[in-house]
CSV table of C-alpha atoms in Angstrom, one decimal:
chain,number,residue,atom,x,y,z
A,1,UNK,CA,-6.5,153.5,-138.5
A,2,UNK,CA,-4.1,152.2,-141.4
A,3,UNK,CA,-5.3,148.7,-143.1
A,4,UNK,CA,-2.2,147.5,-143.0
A,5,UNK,CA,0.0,147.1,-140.1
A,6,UNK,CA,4.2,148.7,-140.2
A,7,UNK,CA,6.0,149.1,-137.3
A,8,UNK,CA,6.2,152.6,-136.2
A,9,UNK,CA,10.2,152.3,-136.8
A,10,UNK,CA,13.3,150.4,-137.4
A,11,UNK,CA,17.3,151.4,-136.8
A,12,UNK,CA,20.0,149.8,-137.9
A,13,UNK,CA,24.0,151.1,-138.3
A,14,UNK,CA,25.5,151.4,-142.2
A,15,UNK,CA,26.6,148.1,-143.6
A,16,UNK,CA,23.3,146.3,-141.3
A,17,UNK,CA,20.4,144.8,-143.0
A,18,UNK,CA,16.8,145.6,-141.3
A,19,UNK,CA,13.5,144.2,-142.2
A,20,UNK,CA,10.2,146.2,-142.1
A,21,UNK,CA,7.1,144.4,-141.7
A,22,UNK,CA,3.7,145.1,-143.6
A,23,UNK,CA,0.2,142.9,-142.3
A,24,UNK,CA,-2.8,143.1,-143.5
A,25,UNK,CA,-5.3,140.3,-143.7
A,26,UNK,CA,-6.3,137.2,-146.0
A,27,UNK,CA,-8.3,139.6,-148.5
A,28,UNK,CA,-5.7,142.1,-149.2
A,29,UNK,CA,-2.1,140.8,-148.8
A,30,UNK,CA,-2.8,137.3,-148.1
A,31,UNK,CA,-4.9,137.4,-151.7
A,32,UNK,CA,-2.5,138.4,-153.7
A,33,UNK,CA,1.1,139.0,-155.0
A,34,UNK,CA,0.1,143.0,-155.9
A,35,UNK,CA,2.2,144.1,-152.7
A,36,UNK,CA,4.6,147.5,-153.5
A,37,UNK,CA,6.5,149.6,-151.5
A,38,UNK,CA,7.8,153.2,-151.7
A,39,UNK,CA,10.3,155.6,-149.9
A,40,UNK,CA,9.7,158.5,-148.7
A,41,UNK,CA,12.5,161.4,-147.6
A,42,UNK,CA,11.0,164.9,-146.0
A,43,UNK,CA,8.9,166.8,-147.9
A,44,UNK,CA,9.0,165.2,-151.0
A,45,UNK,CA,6.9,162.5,-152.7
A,46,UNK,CA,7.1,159.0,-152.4
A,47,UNK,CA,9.2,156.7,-155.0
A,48,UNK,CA,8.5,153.3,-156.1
A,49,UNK,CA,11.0,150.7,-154.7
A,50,UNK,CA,9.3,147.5,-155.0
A,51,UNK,CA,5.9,146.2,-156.9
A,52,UNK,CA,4.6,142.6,-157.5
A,53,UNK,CA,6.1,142.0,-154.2
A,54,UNK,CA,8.8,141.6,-154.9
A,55,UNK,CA,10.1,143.3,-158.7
A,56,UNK,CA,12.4,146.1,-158.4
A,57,UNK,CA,12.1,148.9,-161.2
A,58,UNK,CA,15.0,150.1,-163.1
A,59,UNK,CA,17.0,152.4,-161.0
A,60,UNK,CA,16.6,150.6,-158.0
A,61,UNK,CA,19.5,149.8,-155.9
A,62,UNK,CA,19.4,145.3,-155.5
A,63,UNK,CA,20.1,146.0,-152.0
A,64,UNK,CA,16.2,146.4,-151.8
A,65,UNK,CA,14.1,143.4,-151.9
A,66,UNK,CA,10.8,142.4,-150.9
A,67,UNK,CA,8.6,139.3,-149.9
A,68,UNK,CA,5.4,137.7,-147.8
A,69,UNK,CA,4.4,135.0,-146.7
A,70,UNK,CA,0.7,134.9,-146.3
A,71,UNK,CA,-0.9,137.9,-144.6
A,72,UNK,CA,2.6,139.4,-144.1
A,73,UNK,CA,4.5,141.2,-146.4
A,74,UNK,CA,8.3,142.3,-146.0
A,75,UNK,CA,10.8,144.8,-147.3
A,76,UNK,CA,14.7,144.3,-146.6
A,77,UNK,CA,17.3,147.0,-146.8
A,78,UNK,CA,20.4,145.1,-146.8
A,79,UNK,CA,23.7,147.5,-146.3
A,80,UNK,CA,22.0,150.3,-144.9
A,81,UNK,CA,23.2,153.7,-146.4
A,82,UNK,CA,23.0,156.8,-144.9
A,83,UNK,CA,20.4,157.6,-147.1
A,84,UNK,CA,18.4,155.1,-146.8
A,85,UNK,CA,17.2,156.8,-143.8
A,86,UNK,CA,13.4,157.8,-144.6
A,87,UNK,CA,9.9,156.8,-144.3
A,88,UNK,CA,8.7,153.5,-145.8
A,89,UNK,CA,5.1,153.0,-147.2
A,90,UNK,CA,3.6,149.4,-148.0
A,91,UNK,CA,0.6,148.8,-149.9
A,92,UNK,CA,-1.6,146.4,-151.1
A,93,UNK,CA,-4.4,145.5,-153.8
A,94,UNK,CA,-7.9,144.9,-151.3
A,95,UNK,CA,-9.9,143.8,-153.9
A,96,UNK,CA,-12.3,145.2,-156.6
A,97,UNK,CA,-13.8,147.7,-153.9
A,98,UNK,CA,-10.5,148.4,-152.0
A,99,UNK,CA,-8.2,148.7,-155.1
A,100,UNK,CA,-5.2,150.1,-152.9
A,101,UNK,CA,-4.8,150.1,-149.1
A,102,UNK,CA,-1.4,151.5,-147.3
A,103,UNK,CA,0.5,150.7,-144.7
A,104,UNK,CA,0.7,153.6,-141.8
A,105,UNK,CA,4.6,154.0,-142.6
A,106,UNK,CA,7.6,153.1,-140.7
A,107,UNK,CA,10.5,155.7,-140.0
A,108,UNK,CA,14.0,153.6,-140.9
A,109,UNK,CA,16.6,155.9,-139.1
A,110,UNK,CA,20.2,155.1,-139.7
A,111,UNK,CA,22.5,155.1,-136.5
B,1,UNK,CA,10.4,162.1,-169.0
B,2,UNK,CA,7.0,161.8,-167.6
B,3,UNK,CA,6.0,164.8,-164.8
B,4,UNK,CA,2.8,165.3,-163.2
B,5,UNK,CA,2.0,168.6,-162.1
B,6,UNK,CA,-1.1,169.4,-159.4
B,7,UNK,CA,-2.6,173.0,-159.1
B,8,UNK,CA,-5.5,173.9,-157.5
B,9,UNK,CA,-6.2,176.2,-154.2
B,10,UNK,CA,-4.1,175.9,-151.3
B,11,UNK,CA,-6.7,176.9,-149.0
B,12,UNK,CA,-10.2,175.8,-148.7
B,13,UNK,CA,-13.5,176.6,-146.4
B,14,UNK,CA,-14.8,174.1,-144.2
B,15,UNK,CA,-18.1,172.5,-146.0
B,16,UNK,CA,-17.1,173.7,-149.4
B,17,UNK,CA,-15.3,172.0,-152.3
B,18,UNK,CA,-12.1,170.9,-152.8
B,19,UNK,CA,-11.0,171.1,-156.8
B,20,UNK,CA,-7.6,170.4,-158.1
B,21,UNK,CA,-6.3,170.0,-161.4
B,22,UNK,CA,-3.2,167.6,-162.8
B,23,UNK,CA,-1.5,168.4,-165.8
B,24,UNK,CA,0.8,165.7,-167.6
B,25,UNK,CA,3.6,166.6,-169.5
B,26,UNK,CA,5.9,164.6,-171.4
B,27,UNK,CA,3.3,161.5,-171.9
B,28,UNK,CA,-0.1,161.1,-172.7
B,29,UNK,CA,-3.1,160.9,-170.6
B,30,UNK,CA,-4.4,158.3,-173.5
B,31,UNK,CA,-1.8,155.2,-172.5
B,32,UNK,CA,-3.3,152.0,-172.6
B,33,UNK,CA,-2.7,150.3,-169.2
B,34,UNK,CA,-1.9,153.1,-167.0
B,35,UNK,CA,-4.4,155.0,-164.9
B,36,UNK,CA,-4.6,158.3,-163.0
B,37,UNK,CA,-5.6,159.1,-159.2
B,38,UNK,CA,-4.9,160.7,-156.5
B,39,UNK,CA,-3.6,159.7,-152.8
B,40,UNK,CA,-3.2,162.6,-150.3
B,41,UNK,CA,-1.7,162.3,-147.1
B,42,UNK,CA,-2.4,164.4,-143.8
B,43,UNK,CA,0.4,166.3,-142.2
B,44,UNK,CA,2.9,164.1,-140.3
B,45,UNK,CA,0.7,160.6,-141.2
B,46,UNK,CA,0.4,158.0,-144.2
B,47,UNK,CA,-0.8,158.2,-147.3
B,48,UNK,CA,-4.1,157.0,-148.1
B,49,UNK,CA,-5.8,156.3,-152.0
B,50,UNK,CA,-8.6,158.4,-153.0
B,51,UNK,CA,-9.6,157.7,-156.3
B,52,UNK,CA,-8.5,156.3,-159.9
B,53,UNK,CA,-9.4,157.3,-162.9
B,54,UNK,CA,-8.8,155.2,-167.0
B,55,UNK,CA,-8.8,157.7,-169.8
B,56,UNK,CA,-11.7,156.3,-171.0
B,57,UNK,CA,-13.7,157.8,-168.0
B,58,UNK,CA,-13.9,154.6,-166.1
B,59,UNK,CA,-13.7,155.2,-162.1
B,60,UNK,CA,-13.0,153.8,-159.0
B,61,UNK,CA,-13.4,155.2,-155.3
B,62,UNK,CA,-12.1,154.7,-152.1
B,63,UNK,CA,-15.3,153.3,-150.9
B,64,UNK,CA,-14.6,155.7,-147.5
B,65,UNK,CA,-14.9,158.8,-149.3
B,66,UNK,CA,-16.9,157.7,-152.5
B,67,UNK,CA,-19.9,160.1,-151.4
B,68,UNK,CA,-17.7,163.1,-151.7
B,69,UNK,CA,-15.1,162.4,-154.6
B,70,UNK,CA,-15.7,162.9,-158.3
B,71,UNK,CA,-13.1,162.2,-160.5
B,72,UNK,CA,-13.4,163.5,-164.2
B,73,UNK,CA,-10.3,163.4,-167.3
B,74,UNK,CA,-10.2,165.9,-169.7
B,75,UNK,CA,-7.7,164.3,-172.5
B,76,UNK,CA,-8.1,167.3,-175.1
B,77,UNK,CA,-6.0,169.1,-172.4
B,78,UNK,CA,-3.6,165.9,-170.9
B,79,UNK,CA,-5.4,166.9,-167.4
B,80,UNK,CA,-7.5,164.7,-165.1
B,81,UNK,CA,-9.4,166.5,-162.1
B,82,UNK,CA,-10.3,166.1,-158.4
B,83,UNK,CA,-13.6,166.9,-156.7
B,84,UNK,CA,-14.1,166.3,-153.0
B,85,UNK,CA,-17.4,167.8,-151.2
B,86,UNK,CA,-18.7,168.6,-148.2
B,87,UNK,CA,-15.0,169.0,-146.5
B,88,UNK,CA,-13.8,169.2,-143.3
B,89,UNK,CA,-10.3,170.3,-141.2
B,90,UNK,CA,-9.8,166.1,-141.1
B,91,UNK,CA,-9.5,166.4,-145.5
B,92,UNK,CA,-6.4,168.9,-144.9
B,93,UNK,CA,-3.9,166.9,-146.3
B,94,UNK,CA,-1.1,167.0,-149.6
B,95,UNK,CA,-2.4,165.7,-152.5
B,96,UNK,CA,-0.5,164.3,-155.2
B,97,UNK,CA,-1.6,162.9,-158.5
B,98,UNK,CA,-0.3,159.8,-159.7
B,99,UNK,CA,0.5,156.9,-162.6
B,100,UNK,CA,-1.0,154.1,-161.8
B,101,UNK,CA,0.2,150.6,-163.8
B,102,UNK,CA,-2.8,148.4,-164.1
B,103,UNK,CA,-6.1,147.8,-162.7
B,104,UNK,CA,-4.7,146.7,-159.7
B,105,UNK,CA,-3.2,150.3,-158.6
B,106,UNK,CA,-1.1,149.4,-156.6
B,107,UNK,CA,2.1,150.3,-158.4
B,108,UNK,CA,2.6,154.2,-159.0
B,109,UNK,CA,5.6,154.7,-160.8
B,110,UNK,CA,4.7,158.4,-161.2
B,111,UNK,CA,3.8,161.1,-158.6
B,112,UNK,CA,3.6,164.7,-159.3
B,113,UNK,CA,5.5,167.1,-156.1
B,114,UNK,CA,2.1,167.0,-154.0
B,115,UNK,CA,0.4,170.6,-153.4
B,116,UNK,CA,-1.1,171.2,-149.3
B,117,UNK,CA,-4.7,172.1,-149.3
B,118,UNK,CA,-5.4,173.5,-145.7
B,119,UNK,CA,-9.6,173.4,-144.6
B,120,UNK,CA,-10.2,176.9,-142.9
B,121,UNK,CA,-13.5,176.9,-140.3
């Protein structure tokens, strides 16, 4: 079992924002702002598309943005591309024993 | 450019050990600030931290597989190494080294292409 807690998947059309959901608890993401999250297309490796919650790093489109609010951290997609479609990974700091703990993915699929 | 590089074998007995090796290229293993580890993720699931790495030597473990993980840096040779013991068909898995930015390591902004390491009985 993941630590933190994605939904299994989201849809939306092109042009459609969607939302995907990361919760962990009140010593990993409710503790602090340390929250990234990375894409994920078949068989390749995952890219880093938010860090610090919320800081996008060169290269990456500002149609990507992230926030939380207490236990719950968020990623938003806003005018969905076709190749946006892929699997998105959240993770979090869990402390100085727990230094990163992931999400168990979400598959974005778009319609 | 930065590129990360595993090798290692792609197939390994069940109760032996598991060794890979990472090779960086285009930076050095000796940056102040960034670290080295390795995630791995099973076949068809999510990716899960193993184990980071400073130049220095300085480690830290998933505390879940700490018994079973060593991992060492060699920075004569810009390479840092995996160890894990005792394995079973539930460690098949691709690995992938990574950057690491801070002591947080959280943020990877480097991952090498990920090599599969299948556990035979």
């Amino acid at each position: 079992q993941s630590a933190l807690t994605q939904p299994a998947s989201v849809s939306g059309s092109p042009g459609q924002s969607i939302t995907i959901s990361c919760t962990g608890t009140s010593s990993d993401v409710g503790s602090y702002n340390l929250v990234s999250w990375y894409q994920q297309h078949p068989d390749k490796a995952p890219k880093l598309m938010i860090y610090d919650v919320s800081q996008r790093p060169s290269g990456v489109p500002d149609r990507f943005s992230g926030s939380k609010s207490g236990n719950t951290a968020s990623l938003t997609i806003s005018g969905l591309q076709a190749e946006d479609e892929a699997d998105y990974f959240c993770c979090s700091h869990g402390g100085s024993n727990t230094r990163a703990v992931f999400g168990g993915g979400t598959k974005l699929t778009v319609l | 450019q930065l590129q990360l590089q595993e090798s290692g074998p792609g197939l390994v007995k069940s109760s032996e050990t598991l060794s890979l090796t990472c090779t960086i290229s285009g930076g050095a293993i000796r940056s102040d600030g960034y670290y080295w580890g390795w995630i791995r993720q099973p076949p068809g699931k999510g990716l899960e931290w193993i184990g980071t790495i400073y130049y220095s030597g300085s480690t830290y473990y998933n505390p879940s597989l700490k018994s079973r993980v060593t991992i060492s840096v060699d920075t004569s040779k810009n390479q840092f190494s995996l160890k894990l013991s005792s394995v079973t068909a539930a460690d098949t898995a691709v690995f992938y080294c990574v950057r690491l930015k801070s002591s947080a390591m959280v943020t990877i902004d480097h991952w090498g292409q990920g090599t599969l390491v299948t556990v035979s009985s």
